[in-house]
Short mmCIF file of N, CA and C in Angstrom, two decimals:
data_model
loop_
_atom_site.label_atom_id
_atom_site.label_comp_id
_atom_site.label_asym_id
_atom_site.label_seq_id
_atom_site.Cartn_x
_atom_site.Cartn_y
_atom_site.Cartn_z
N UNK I 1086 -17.77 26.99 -43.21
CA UNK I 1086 -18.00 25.57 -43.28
C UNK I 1086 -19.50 25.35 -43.51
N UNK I 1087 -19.80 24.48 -44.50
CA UNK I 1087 -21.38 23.99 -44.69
C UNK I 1087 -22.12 23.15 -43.47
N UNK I 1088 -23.08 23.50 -44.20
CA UNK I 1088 -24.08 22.62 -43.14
C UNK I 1088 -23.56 21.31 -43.35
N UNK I 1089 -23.34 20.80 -44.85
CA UNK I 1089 -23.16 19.01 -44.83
C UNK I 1089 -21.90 18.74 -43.94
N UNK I 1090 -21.16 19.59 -44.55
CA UNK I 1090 -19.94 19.10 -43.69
C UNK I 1090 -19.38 19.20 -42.04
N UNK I 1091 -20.05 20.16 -41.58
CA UNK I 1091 -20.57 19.89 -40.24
C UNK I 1091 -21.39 18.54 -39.74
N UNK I 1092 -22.48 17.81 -40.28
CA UNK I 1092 -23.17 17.21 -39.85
C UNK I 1092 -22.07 15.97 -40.00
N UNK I 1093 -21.54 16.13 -41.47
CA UNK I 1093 -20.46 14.45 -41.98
C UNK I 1093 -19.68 14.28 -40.35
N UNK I 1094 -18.82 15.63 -40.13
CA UNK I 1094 -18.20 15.67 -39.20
C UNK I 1094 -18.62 15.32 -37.86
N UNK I 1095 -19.53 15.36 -37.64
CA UNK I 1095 -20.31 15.23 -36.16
C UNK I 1095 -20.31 13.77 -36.23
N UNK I 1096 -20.99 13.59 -37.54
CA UNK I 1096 -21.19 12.00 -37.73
C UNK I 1096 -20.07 10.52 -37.48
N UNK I 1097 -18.92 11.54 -37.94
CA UNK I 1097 -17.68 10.65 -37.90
C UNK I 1097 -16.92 10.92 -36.19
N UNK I 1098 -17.47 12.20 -35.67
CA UNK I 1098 -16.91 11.94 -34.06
C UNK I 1098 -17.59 11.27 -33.63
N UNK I 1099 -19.35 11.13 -33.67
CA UNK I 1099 -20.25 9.78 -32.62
C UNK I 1099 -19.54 8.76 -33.41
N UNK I 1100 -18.99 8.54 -34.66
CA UNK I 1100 -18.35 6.98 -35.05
C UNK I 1100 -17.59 6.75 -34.17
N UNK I 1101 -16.36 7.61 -34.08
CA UNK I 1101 -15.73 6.90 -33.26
C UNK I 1101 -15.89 6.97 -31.61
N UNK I 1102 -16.94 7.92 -31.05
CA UNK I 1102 -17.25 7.90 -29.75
C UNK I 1102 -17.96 6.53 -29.84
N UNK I 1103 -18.25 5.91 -30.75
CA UNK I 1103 -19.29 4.76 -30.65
C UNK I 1103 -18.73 3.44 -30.43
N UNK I 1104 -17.50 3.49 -31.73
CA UNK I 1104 -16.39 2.44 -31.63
C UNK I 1104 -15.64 2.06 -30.72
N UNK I 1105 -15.17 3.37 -29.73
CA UNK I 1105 -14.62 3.47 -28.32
C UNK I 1105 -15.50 3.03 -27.10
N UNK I 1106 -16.31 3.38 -27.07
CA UNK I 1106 -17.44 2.80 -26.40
C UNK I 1106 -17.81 1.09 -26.87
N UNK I 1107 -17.57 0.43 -27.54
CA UNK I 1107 -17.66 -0.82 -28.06
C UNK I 1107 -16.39 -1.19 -27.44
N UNK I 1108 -15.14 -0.82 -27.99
CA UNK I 1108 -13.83 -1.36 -27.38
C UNK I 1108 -13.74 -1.83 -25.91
N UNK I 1109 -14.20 -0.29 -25.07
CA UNK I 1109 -13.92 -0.42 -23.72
C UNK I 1109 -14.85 -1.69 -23.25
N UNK I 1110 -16.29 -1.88 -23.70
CA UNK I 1110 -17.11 -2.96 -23.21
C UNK I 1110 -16.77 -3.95 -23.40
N UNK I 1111 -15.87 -4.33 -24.79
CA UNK I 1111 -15.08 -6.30 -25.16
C UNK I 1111 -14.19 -6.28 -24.18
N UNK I 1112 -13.49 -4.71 -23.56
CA UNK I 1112 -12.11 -5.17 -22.76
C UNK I 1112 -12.48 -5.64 -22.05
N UNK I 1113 -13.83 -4.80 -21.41
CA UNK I 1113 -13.91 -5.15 -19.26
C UNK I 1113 -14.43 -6.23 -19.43
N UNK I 1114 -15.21 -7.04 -20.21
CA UNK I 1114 -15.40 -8.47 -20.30
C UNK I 1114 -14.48 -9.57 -20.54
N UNK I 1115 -13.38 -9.22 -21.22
CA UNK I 1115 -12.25 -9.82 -21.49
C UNK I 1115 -11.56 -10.19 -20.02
N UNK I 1116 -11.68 -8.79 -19.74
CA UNK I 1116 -10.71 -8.62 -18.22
C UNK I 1116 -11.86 -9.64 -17.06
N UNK I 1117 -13.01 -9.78 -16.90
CA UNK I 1117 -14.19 -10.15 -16.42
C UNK I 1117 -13.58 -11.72 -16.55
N UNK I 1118 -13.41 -11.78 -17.51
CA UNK I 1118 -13.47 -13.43 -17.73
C UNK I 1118 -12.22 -14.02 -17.45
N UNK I 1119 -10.91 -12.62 -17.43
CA UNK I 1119 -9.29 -13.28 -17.20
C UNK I 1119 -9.51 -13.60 -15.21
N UNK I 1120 -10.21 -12.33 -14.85
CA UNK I 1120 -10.38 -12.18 -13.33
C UNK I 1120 -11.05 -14.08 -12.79
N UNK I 1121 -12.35 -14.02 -13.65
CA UNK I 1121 -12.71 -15.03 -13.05
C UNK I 1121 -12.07 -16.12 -13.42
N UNK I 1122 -11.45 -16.72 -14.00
CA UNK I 1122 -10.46 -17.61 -14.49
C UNK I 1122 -9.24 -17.63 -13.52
N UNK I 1123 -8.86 -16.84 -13.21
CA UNK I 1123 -7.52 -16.86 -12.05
C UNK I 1123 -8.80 -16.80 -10.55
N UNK I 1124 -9.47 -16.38 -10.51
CA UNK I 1124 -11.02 -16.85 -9.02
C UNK I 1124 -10.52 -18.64 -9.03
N UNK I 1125 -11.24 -19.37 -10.24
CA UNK I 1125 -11.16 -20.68 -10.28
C UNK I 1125 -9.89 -21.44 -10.20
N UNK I 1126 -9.05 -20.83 -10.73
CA UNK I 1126 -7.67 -21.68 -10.86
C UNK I 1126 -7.29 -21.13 -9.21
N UNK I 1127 -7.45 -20.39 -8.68
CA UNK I 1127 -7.01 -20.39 -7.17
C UNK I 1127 -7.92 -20.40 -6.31
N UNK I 1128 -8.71 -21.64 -5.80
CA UNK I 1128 -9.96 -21.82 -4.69
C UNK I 1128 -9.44 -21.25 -3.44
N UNK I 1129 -10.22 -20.83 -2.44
CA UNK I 1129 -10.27 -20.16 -1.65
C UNK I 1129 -10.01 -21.47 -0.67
N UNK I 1130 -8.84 -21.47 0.53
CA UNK I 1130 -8.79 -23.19 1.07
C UNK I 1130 -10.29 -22.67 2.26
N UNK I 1131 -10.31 -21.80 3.02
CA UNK I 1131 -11.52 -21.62 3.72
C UNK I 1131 -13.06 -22.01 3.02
N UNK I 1132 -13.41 -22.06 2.14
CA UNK I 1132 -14.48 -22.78 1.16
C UNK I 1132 -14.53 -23.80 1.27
N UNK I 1133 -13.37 -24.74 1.49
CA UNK I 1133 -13.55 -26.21 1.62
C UNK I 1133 -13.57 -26.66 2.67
N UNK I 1134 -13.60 -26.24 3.82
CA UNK I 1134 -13.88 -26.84 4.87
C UNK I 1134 -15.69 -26.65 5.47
N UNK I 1135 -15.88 -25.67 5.00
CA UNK I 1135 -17.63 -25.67 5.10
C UNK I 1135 -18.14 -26.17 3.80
N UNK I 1136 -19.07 -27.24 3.90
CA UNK I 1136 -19.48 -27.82 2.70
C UNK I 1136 -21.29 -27.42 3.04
N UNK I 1137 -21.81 -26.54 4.20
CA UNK I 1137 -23.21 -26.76 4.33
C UNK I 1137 -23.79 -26.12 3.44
N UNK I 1138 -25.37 -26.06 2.67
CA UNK I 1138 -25.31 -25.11 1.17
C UNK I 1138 -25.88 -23.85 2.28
N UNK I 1139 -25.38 -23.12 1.37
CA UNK I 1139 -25.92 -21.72 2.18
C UNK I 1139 -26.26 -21.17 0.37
N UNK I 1140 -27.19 -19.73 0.98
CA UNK I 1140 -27.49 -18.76 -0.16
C UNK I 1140 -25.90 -18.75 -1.41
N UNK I 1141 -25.71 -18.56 -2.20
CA UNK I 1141 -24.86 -18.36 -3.05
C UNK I 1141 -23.54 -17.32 -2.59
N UNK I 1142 -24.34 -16.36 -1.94
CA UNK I 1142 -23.56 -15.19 -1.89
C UNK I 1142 -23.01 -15.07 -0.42
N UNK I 1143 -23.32 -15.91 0.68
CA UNK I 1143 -23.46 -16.14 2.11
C UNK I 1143 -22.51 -16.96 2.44
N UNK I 1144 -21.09 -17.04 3.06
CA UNK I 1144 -20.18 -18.11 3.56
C UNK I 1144 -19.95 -17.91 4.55
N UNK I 1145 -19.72 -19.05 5.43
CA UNK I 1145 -19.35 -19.01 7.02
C UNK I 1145 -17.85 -19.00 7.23
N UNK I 1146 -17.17 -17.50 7.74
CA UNK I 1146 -16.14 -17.83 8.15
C UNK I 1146 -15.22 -18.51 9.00
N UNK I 1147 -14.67 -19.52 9.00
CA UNK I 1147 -13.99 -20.69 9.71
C UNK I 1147 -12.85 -20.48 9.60
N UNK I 1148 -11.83 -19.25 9.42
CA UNK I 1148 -10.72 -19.36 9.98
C UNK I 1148 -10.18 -18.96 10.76
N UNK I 1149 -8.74 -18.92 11.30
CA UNK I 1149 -8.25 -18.26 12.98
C UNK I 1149 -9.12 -17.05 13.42
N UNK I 1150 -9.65 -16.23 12.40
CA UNK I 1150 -10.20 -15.08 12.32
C UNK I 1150 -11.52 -15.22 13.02
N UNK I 1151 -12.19 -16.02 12.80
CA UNK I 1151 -13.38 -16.42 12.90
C UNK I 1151 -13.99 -15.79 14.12
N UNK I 1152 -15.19 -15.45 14.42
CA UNK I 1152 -16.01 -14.56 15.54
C UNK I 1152 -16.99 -15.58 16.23
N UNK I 1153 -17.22 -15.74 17.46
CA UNK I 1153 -18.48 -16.79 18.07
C UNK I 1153 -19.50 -16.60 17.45
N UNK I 1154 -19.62 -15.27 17.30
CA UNK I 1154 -21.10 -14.76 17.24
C UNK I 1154 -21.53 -15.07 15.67
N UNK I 1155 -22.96 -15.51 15.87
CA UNK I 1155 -22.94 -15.83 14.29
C UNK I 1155 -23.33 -14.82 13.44
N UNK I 1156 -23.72 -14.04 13.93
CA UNK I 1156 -23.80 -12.70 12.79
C UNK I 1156 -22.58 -12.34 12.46
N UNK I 1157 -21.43 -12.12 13.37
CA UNK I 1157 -19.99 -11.75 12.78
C UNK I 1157 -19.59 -12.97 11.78
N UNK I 1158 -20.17 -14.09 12.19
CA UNK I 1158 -19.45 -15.32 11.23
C UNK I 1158 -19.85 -15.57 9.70
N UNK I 1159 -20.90 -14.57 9.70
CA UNK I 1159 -21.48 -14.43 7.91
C UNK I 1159 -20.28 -13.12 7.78
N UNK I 1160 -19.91 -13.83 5.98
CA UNK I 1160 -19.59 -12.53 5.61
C UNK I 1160 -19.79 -12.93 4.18
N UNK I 1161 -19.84 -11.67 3.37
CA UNK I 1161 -20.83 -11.73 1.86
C UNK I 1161 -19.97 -12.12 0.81
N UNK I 1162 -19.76 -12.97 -0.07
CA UNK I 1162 -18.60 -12.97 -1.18
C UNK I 1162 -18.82 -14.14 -2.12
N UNK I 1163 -18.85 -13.56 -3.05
CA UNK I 1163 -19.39 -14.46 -4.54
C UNK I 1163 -18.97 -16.04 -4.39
N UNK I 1164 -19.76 -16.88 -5.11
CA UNK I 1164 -19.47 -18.14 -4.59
C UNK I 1164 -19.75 -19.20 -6.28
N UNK I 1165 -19.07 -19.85 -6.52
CA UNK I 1165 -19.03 -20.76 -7.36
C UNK I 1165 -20.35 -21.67 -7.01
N UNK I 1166 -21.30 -21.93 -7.83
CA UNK I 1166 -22.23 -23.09 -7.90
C UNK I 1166 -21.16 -24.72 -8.06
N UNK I 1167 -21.58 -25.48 -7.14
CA UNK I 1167 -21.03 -27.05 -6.89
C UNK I 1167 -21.54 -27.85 -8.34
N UNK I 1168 -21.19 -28.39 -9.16
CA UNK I 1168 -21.51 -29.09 -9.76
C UNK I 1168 -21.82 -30.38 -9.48
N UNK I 1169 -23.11 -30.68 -10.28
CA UNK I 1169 -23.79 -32.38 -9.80
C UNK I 1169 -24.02 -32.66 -11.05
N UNK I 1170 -24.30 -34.47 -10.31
CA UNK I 1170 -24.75 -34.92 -11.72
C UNK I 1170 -26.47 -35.09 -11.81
N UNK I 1171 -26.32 -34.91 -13.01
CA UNK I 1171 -27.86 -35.12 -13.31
C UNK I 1171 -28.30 -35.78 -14.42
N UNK I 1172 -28.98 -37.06 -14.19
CA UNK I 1172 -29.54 -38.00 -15.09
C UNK I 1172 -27.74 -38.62 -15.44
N UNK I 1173 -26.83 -38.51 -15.03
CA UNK I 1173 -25.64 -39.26 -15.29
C UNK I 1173 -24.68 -38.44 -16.28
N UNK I 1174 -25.19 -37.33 -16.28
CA UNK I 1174 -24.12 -36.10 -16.50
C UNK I 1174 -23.56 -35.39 -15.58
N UNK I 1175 -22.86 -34.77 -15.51
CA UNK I 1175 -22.09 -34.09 -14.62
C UNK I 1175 -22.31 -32.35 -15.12
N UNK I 1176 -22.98 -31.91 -14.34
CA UNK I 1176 -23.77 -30.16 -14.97
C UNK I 1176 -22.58 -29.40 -13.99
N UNK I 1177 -21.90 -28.84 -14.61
CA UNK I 1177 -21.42 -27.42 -14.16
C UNK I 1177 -21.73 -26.24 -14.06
N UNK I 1178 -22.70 -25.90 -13.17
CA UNK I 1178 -23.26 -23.72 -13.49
C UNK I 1178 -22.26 -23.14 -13.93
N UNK I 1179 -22.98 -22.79 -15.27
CA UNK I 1179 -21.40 -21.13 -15.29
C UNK I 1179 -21.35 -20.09 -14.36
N UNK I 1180 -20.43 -19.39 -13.81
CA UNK I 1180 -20.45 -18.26 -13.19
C UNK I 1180 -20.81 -17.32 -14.23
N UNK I 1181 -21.22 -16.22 -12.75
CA UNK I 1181 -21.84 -14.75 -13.74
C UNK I 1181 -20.68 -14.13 -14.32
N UNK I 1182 -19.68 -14.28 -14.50
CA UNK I 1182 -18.72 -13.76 -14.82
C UNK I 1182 -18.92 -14.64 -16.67
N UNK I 1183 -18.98 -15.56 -16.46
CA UNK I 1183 -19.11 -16.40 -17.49
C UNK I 1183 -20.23 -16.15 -18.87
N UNK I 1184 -21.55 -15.42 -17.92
CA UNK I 1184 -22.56 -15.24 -18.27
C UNK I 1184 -22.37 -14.32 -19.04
N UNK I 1185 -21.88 -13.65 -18.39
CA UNK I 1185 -21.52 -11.77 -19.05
C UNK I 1185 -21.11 -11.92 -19.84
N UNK I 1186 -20.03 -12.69 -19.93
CA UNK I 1186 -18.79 -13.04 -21.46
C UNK I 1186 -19.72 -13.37 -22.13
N UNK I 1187 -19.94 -14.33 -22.42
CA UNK I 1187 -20.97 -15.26 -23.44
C UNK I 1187 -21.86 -14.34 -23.70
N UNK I 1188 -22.97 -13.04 -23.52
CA UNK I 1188 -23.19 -12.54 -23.17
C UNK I 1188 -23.24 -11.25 -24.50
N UNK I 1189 -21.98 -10.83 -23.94
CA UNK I 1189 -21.38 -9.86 -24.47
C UNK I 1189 -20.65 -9.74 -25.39
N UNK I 1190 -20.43 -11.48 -26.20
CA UNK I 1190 -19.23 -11.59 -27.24
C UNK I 1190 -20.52 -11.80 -28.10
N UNK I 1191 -21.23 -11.90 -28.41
CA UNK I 1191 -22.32 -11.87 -29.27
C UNK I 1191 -22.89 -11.11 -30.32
N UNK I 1192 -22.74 -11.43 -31.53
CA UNK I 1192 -22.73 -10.27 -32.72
C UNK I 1192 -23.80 -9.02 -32.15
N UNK I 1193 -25.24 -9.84 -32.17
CA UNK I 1193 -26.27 -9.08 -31.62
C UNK I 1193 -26.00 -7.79 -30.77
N UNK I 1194 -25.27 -8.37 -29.88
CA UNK I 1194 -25.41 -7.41 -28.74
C UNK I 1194 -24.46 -6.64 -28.89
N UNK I 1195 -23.16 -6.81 -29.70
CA UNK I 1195 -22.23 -5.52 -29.78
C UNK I 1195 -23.13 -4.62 -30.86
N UNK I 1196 -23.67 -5.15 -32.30
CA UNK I 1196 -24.47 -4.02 -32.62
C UNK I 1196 -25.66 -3.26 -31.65
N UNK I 1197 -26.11 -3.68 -30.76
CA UNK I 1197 -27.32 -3.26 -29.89
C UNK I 1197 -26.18 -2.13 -29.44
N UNK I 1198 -25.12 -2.42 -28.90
CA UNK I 1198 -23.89 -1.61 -28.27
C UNK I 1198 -23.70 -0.63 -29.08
N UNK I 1199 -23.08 -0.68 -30.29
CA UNK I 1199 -23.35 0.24 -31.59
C UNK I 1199 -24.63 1.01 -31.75
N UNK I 1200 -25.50 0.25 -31.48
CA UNK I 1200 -26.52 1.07 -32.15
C UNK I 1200 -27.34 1.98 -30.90
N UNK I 1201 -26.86 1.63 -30.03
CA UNK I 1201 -27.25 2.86 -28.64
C UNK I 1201 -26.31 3.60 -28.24
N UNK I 1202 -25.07 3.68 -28.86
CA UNK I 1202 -24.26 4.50 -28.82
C UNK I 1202 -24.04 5.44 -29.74
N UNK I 1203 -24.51 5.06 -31.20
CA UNK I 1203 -25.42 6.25 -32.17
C UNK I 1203 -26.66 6.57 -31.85
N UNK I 1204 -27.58 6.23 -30.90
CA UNK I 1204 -28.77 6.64 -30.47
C UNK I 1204 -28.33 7.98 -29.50
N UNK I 1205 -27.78 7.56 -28.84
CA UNK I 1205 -27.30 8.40 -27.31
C UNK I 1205 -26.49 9.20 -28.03
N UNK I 1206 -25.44 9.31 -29.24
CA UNK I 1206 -24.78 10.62 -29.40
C UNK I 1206 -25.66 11.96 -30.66
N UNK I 1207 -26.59 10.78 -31.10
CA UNK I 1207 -27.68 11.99 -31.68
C UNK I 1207 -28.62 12.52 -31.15
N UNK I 1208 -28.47 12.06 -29.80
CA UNK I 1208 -29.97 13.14 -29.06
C UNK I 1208 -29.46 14.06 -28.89
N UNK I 1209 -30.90 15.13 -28.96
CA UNK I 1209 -30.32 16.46 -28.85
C UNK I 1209 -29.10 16.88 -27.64
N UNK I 1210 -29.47 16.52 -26.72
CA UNK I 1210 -28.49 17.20 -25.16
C UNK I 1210 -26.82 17.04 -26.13
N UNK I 1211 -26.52 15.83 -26.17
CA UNK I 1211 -25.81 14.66 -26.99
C UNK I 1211 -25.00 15.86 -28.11
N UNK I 1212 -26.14 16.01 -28.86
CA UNK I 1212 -25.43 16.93 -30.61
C UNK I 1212 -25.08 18.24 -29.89
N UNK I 1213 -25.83 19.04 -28.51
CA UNK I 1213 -25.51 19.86 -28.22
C UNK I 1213 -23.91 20.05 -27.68
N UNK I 1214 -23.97 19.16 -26.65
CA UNK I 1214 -22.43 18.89 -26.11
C UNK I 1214 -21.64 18.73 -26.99
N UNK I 1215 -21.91 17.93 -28.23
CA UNK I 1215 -20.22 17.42 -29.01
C UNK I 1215 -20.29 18.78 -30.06
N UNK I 1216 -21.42 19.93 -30.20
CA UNK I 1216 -21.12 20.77 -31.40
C UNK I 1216 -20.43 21.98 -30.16
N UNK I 1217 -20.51 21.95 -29.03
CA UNK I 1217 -19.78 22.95 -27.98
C UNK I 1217 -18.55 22.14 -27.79
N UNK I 1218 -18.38 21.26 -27.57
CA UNK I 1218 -16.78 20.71 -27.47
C UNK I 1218 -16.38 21.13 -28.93
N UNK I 1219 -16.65 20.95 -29.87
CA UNK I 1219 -16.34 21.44 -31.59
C UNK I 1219 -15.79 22.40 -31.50
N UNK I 1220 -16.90 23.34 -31.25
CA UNK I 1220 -16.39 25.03 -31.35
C UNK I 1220 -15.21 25.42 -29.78
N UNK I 1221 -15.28 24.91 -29.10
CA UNK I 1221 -14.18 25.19 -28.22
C UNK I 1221 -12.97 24.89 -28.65
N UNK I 1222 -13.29 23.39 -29.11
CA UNK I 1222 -11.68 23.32 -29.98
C UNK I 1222 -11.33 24.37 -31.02
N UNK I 1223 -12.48 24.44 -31.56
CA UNK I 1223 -12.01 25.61 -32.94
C UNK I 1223 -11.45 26.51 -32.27
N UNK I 1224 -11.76 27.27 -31.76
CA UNK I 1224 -11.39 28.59 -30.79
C UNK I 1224 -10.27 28.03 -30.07
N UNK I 1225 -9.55 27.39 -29.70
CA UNK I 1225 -8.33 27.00 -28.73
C UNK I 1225 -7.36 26.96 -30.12
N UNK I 1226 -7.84 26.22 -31.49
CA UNK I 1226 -6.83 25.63 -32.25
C UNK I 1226 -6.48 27.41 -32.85
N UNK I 1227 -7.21 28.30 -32.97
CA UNK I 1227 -8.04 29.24 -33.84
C UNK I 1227 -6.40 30.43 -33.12
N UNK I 1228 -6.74 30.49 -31.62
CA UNK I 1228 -6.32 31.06 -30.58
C UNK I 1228 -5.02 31.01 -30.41
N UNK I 1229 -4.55 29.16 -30.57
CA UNK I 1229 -3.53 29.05 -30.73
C UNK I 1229 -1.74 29.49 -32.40
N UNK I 1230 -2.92 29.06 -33.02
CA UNK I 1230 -2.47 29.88 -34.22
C UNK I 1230 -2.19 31.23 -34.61
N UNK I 1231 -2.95 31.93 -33.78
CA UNK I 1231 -2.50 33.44 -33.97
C UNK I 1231 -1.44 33.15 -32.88
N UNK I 1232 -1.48 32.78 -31.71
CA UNK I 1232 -0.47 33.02 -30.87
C UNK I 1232 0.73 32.62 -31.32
N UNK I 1233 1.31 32.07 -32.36
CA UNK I 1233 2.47 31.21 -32.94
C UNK I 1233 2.44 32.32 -33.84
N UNK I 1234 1.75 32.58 -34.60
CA UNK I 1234 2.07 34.23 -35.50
C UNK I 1234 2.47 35.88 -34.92
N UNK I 1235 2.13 35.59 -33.75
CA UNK I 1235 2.59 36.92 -33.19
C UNK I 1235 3.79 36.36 -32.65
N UNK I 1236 4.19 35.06 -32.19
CA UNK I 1236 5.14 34.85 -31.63
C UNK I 1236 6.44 34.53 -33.06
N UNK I 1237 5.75 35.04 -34.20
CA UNK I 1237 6.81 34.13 -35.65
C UNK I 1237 6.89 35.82 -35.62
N UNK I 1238 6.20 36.73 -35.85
CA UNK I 1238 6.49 37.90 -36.25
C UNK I 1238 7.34 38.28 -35.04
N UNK I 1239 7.19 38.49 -33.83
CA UNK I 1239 8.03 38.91 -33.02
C UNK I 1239 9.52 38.54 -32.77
N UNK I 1240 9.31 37.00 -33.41
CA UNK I 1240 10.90 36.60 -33.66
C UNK I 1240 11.60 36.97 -34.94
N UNK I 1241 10.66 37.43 -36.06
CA UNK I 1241 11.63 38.15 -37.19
C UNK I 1241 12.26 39.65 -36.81
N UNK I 1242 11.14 40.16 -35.86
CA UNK I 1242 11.47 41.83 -35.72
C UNK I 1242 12.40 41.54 -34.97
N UNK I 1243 12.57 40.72 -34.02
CA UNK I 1243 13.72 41.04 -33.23
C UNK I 1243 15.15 40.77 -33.83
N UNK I 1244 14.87 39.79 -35.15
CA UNK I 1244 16.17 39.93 -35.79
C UNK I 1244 16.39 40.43 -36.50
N UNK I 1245 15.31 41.34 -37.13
CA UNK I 1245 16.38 42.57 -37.97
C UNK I 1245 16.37 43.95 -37.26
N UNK I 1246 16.11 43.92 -35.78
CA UNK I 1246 16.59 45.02 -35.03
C UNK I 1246 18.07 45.26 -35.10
N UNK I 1247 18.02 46.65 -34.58
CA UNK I 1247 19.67 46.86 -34.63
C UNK I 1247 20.22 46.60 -33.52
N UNK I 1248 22.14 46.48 -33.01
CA UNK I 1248 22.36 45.39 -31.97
C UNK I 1248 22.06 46.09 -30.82
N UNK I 1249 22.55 45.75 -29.83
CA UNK I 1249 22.53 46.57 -28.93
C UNK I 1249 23.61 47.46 -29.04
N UNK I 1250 23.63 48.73 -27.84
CA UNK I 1250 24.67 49.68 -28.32
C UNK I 1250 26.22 48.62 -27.52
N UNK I 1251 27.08 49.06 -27.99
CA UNK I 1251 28.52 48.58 -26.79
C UNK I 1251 28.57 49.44 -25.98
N UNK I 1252 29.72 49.31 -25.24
CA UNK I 1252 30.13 49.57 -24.18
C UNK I 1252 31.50 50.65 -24.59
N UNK I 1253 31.77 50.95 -25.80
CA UNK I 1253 32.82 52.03 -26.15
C UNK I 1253 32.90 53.22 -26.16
N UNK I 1254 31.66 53.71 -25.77
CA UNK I 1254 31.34 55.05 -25.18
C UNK I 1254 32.27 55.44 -23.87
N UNK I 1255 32.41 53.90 -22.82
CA UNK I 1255 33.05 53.96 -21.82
C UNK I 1255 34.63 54.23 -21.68
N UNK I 1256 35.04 53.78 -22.73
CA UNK I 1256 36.37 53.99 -23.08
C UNK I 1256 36.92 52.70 -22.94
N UNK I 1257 36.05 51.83 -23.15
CA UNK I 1257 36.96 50.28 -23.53
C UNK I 1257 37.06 50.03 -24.92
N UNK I 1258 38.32 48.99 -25.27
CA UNK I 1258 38.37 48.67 -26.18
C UNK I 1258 38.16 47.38 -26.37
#
């Protein structure tokens, strides 16, 4: 095999290590944005009974559960920004979930995605690993092929062997 066609080849596995790597990042944002979408369509009823503002990420637990102590009564869990109005609009914060999407559906940034995922599979460490995964396959596919030829020849010899002997030596008929 040539040098070009080794390199074409390398070239077309970071393609699609690159493309796969693009896929998986639209899904988990996809999935990011289905997650937070079923968050909003089902409010938490414990959220609405504390209306005091606390940090974003900080809610006071108030149900049967609930602990005296107020350190047990913090516990940590993502929180929707309240929407107000302002100047006689009504401003909604997006969630970070929101952010990410918007974010991440962006021509820009899937090529940035693309294009550091051909960065990262041509560095050296990178060309080293995928030309040793290469040659391992060669050698397994290489390995396996003779093993199907000794196993094709061993199934012809055994059929033009002669049969076994009978049993008429014994004096059956």
């Amino acid at each position: 095999m040539s040098a070009d066609v080794a390199i074409l080849v390398a070239i077309a596995v970071l393609a699609v290590v690159t493309v796969a790597a693009a896929v998986v990042a639209v899904v988990a944002a996809r999935r990011v944005a289905r997650s937070a979408a079923a968050a909003v369509s089902a409010p938490d009823d414990a959220s609405h009974h504390d209306r005091t503002p606390r940090p974003a990420s900080v809610q006071r637990s108030t149900g049967p559960e609930a602990r005296p102590d107020a350190a047990a009564a913090l516990e940590v869990r993502p929180v929707a920004l309240e929407p107000r109005v302002v100047e006689g609009r009504v401003v909604v914060p997006p969630t970070q979930d929101q952010v990410v999407e918007a974010a991440l559906s962006r021509p820009q940034v899937r090529f940035a995605v693309v294009v550091q995922g051909v960065a990262h599979a041509l560095r050296p460490e990178s060309r080293d690993r995928i030309g040793a995964l290469m040659r391992r396959e060669y050698r397994n596919r290489r390995r396996d092929r003779l093993r199907a030829g000794r196993r094709a020849a061993r199934a012809a010899h055994a059929s033009t062997a002669p049969p076994p002997p009978s049993d008429q030596w014994l004096g059956e008929r």
